[in-house]
Coordinates of C-alpha atoms in Angstrom, one line a residue:
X118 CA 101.9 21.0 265.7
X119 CA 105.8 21.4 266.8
X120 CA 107.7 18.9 268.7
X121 CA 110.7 19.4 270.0
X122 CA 113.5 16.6 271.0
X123 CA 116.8 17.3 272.3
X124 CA 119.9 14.9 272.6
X125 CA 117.2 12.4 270.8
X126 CA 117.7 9.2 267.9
X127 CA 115.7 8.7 265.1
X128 CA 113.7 6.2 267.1
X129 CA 112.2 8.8 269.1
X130 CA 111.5 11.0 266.5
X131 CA 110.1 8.4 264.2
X132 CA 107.7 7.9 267.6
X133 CA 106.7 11.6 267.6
X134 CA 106.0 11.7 263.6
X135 CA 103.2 9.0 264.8
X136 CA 102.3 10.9 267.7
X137 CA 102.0 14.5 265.2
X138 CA 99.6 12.9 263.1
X139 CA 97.4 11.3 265.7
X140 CA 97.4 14.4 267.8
X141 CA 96.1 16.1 264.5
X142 CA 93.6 13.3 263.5
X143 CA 95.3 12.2 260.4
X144 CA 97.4 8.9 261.3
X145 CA 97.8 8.0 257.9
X146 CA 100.6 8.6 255.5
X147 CA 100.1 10.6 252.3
X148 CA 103.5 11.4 251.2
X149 CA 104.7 11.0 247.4
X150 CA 108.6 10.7 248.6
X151 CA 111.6 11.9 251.0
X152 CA 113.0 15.5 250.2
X153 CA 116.4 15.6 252.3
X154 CA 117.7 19.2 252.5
X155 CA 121.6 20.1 253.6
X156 CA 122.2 23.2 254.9
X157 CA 123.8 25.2 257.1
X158 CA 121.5 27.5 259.6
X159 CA 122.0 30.2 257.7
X160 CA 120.3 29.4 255.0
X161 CA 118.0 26.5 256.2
X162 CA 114.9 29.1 256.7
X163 CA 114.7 30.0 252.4
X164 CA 115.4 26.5 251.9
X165 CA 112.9 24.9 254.1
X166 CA 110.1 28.0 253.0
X167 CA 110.8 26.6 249.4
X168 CA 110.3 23.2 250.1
X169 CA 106.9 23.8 252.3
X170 CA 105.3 25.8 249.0
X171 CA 106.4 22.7 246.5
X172 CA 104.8 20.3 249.3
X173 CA 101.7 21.4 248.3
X174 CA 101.7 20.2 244.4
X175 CA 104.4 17.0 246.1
X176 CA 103.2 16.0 249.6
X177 CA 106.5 14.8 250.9
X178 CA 108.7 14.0 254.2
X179 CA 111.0 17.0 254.2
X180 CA 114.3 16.0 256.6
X181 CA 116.5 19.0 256.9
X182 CA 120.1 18.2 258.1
X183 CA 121.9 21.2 259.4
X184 CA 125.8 20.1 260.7
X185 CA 126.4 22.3 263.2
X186 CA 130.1 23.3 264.0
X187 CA 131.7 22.3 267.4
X188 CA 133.8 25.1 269.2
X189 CA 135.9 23.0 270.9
X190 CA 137.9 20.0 270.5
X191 CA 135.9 18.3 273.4
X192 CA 132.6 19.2 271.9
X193 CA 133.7 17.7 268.8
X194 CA 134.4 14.3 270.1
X195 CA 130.9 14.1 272.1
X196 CA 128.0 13.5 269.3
X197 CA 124.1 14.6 270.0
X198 CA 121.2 15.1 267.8
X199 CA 118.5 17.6 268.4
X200 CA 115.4 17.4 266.1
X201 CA 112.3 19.6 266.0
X202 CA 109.2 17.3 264.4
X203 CA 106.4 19.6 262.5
X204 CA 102.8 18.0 261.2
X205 CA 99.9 19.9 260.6
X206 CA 99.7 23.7 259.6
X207 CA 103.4 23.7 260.8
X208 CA 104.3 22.0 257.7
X209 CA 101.7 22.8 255.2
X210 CA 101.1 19.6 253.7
X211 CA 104.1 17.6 254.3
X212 CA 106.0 16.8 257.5
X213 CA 109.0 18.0 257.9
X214 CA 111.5 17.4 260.7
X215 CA 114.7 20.0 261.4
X216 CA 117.5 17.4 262.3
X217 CA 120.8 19.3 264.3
X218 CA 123.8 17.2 264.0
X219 CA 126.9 18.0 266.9
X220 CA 130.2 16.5 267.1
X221 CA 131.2 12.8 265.3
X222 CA 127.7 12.3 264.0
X223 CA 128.1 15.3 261.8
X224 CA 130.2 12.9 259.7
X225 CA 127.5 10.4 259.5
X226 CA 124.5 12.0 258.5
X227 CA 122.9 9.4 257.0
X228 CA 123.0 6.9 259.4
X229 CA 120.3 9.7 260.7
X230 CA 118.5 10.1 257.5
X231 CA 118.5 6.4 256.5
X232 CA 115.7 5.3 259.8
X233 CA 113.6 8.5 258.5
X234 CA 113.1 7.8 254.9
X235 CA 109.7 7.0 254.1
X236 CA 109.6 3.3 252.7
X237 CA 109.2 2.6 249.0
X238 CA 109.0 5.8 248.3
X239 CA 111.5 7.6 246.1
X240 CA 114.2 10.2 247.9
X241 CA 115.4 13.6 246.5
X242 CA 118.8 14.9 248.3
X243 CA 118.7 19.0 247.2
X244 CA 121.9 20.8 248.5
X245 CA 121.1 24.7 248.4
X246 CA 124.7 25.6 248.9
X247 CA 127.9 23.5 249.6
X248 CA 127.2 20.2 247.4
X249 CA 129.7 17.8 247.5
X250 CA 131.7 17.6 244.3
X251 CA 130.7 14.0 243.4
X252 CA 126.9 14.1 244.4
X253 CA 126.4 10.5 243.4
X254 CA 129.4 9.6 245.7
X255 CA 128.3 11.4 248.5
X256 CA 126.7 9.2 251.3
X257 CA 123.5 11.3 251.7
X258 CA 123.7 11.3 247.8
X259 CA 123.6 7.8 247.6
X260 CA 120.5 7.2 249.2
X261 CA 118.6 9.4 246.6
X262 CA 117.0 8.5 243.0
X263 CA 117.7 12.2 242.2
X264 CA 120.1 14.3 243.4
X265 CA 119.6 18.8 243.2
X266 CA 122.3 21.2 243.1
X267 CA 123.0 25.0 242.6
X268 CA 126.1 26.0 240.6
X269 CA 124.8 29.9 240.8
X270 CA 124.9 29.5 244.7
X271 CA 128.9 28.6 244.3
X272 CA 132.1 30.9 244.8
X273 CA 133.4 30.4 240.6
X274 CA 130.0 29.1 238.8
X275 CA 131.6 28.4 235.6
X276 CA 134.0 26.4 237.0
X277 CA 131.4 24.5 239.1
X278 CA 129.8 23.6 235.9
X279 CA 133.0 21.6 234.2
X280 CA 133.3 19.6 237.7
X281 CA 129.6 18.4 237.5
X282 CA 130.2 17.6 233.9
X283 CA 133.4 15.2 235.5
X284 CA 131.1 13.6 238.0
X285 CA 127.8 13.3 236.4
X286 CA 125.8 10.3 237.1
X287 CA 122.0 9.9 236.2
X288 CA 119.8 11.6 238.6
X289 CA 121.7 14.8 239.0
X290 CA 120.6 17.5 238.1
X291 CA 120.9 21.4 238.7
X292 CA 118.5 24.6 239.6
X293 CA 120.7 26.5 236.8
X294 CA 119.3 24.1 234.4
X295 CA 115.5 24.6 235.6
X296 CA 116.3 27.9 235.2
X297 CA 116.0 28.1 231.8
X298 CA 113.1 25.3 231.2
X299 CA 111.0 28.5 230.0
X300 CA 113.5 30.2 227.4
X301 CA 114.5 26.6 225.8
X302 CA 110.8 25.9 225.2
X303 CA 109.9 29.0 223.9
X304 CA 112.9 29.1 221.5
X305 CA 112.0 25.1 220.6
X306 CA 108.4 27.0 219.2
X307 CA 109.5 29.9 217.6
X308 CA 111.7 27.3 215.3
X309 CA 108.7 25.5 214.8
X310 CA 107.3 28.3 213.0
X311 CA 109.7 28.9 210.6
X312 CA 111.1 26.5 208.0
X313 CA 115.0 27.7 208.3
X314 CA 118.7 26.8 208.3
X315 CA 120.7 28.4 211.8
X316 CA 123.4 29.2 211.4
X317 CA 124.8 30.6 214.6
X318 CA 123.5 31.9 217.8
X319 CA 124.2 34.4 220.6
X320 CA 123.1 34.1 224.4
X321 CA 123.1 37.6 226.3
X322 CA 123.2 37.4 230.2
X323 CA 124.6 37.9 233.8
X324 CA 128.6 37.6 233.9
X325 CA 129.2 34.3 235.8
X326 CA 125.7 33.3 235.2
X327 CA 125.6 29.3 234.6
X328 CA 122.5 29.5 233.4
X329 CA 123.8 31.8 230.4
X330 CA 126.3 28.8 229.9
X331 CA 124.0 25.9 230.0
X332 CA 121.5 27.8 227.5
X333 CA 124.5 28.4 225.1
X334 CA 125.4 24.7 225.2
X335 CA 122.1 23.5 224.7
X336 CA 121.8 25.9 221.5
X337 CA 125.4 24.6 220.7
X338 CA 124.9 21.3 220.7
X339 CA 121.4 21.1 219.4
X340 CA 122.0 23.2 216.6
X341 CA 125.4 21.8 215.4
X342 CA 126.0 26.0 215.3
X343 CA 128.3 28.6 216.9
X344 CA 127.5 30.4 220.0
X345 CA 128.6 33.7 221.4
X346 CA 128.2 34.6 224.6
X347 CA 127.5 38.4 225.9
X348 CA 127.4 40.1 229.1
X349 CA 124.6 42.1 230.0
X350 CA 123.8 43.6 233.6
X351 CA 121.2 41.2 233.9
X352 CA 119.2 40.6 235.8
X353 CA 120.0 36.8 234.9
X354 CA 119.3 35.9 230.8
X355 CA 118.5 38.9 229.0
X356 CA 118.7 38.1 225.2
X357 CA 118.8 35.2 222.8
X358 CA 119.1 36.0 219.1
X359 CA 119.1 33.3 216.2
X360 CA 121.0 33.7 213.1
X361 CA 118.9 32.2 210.1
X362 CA 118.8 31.8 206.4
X363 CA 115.6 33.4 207.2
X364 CA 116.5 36.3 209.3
X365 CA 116.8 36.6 213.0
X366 CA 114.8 35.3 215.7
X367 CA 115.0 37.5 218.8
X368 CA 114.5 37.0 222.3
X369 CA 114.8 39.9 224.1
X370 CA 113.7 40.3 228.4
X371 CA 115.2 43.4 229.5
X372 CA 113.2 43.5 232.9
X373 CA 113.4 39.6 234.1
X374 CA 109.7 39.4 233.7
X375 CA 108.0 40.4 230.1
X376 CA 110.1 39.0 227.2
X377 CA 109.6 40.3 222.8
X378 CA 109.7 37.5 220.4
X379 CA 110.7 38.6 216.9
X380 CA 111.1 37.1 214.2
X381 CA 111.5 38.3 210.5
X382 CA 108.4 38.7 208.6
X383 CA 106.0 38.5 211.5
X384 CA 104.7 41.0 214.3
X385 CA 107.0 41.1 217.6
X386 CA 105.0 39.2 220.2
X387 CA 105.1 40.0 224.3
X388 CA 105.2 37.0 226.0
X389 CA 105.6 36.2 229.9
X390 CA 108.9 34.9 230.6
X391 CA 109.3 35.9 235.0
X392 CA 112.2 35.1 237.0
X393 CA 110.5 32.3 239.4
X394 CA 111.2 31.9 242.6
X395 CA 113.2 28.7 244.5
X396 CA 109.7 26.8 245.1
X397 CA 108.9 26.9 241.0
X398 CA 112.1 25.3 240.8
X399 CA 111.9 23.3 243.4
X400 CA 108.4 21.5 242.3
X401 CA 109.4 21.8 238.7
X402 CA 112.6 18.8 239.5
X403 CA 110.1 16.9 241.4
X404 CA 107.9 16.4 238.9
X405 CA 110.2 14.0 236.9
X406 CA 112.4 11.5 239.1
X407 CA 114.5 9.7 235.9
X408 CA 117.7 11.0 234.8
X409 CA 117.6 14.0 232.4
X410 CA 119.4 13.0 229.1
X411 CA 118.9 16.8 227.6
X412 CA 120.6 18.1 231.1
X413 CA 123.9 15.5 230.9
X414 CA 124.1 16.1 226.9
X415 CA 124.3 19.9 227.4
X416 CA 126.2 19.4 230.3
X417 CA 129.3 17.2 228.8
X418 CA 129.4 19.7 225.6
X419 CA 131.6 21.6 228.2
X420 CA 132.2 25.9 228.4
X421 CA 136.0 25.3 227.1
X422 CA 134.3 23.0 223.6
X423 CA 131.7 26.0 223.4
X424 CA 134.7 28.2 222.6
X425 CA 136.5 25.8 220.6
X426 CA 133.3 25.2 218.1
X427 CA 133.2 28.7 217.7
X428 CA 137.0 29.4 216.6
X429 CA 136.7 26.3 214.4
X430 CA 133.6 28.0 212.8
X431 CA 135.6 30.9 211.8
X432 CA 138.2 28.6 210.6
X433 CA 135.4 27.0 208.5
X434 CA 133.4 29.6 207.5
X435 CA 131.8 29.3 204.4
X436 CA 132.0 25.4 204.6
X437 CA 129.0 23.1 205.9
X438 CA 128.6 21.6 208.9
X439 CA 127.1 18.3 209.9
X440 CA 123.1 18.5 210.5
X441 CA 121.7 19.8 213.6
X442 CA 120.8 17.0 216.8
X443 CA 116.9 16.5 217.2
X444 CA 116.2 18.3 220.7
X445 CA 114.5 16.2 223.9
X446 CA 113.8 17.4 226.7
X447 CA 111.3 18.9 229.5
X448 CA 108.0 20.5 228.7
X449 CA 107.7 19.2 225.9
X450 CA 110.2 20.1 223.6
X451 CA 110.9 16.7 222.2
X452 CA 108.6 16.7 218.7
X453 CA 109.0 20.6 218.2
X454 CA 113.0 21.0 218.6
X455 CA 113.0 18.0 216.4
X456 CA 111.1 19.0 213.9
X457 CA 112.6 22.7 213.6
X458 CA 116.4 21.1 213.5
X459 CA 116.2 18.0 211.4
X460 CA 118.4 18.7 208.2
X461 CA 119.6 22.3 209.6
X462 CA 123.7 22.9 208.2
X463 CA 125.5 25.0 210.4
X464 CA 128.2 27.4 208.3
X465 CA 128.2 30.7 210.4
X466 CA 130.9 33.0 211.5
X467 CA 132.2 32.3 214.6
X468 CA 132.1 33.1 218.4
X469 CA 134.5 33.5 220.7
X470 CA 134.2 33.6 224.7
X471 CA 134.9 36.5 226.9
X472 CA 137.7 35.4 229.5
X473 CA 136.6 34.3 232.8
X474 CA 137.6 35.7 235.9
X475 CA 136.7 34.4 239.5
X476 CA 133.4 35.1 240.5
X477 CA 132.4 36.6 243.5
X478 CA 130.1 34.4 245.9
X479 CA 126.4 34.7 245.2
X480 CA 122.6 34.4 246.5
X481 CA 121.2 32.3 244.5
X482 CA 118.1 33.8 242.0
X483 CA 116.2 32.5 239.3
X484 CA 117.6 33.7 235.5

């Protein structure tokens, strides 16, 4: 069922949400939380899609705020809302409502939001493009126990990454960093099957790729070992290789969707490691509401330390390095990184980091 309001408030939409659900024979409420999505109309059709398919793992209230622009300077100054309310097979399992801000309201979006929330429940703000630079500090931002955004989607990724590093709070979080939940748990197993020192590393990827950043700080700091950084033409993460006392542990997904696992003395394995689409990711975040600790560690290493550590290892080569950090994380990486990095030395050769220059603007993808 569609409703649609124009030149409405958020009382009369509130009264058509009750209406929906009558109309359809389910007046009661079965949502988990609030997802608020900001947009622009552009892109508000991939986002909402996304966020109907993860409605049905999270039933949620999706709110979709699009801030339209005024032409004019007298259609600036004169505020209206329009709103289109969806329950039912509109809005697979959730409800969602399609909120159209004009004029001065556009500055106060959540004095919109804020009557719509669903009460105690928790609130997820996910900016697809255009997040404010302090999500935390943003007002829509500050409604919200968690807080999504996508560096890949930005004009200079990299650069994005070192401003959320600046601003991060607990709850924030980013789709470059769900990315990658699959290739940082199947690395954390292949360590658990050999007993081994590493002593170096090398992420292959996507110029201006986040991801291929986020990865290498992970390794970086959770390894205590140097990282290099190559450029591949994709698509996203193609190759992670492990340097070892061992041998090397390879990675290797040439096709974004079946990945090789070697390592030195057994039989290269295939194993599925696909590109997943914006609705993976999506329900993947909203599976976990508290404040990733791996994600803010990795995060605050920084790109510009990443190529320090390496130059320093070449300084240092031959010497020992302090032991490797016990990993934590999603998916249960906790016991496994642990076990496969407690008493690991780090005395590699070193990396150094390929210049960046600015990045063209981007679609986001999965890596």
């Amino acid at each position: 069922m569609k409703i649609d309001l124009t030149d409405t408030t958020a009382s009369q939409i509130n009264k058509a949400l009750i209406e929906g659900r009558r109309a359809i024979g389910s007046p009661a409420v079965g949502m988990v939380l609030t997802l608020v999505i900001v947009t622009d109309e552009e892109n508000a059709y991939d986002a909402l899609r996304a966020a109907s398919e993860a409605s049905r793992e999270h039933p949620s209230r999706t709110l979709v705020v699009i801030r339209r622009v005024s032409r004019s300077p007298r259609d600036r100054t004169t505020s209206r809302l329009d709103a289109e309310v969806r329950v039912g097979a509109e809005a697979a399992t959730a409800e969602t409502v399609v909120l159209r801000l004009y004029g001065e309201v556009v500055g106060h979006a959540q004095s919109v939001v804020l009557p719509l929330l669903l009460p105690d429940a928790p609130v997820v703000v996910w900016w697809p493009i255009n997040a404010p630079s302090d999500p935390a500090r943003d007002p829509l931002g500050s409604l919200a126990q968690r807080r999504i955004t996508d560096a890949y989607a930005t004009e200079r990724p990299i650069q994005e990454l070192a401003a959320r590093a600046e601003t991060y709070a607990p709850g924030d979080t980013d789709l470059s960093w769900t990315r990658i939940t699959p290739w940082r748990s199947m690395l954390a197993a292949a360590l658990d099957q050999v007993a081994c020192d590493v002593t170096g590393a090398e992420v292959e990827g996507e110029e201006f790729n986040p991801s291929v950043e986020l990865l290498a700080m992970w390794l970086a700091d959770r390894l205590d070992a140097p990282v290099t950084r190559s450029h591949s033409n994709g698509p996203g993460l193609t190759a992670v290789r492990l340097l070892t006392d061992r041998g090397p542990i390879g990675l290797d997904r040439p096709d974004g969707s079946l990945a090789t696992l070697s390592i030195e003395g057994q039989p290269d394995r295939a194993v599925a490691l696909k590109r997943r689409e914006t609705a993976e990711l999506i329900a993947e975040e909203l599976r976990r509401l508290d404040p990733d600790d791996t994600y803010e560690s990795a995060l605050r290493f920084g790109v510009d330390r990443l190529a320090d550590s390496g130059a320093a290892g070449e300084r240092a080569s031959g010497s020992a390095a302090g032991p490797a950090k016990a990993t934590e994380g999603p998916a249960g990486e906790a016991g496994s990184a642990k076990k496969a990095a407690s008493g690991r030395q780090s005395s590699a050769k070193a990396s150094g980091s390929t210049p960046k220059k600015a990045a063209p603007a981007k679609k986001a993808t999965d890596t």
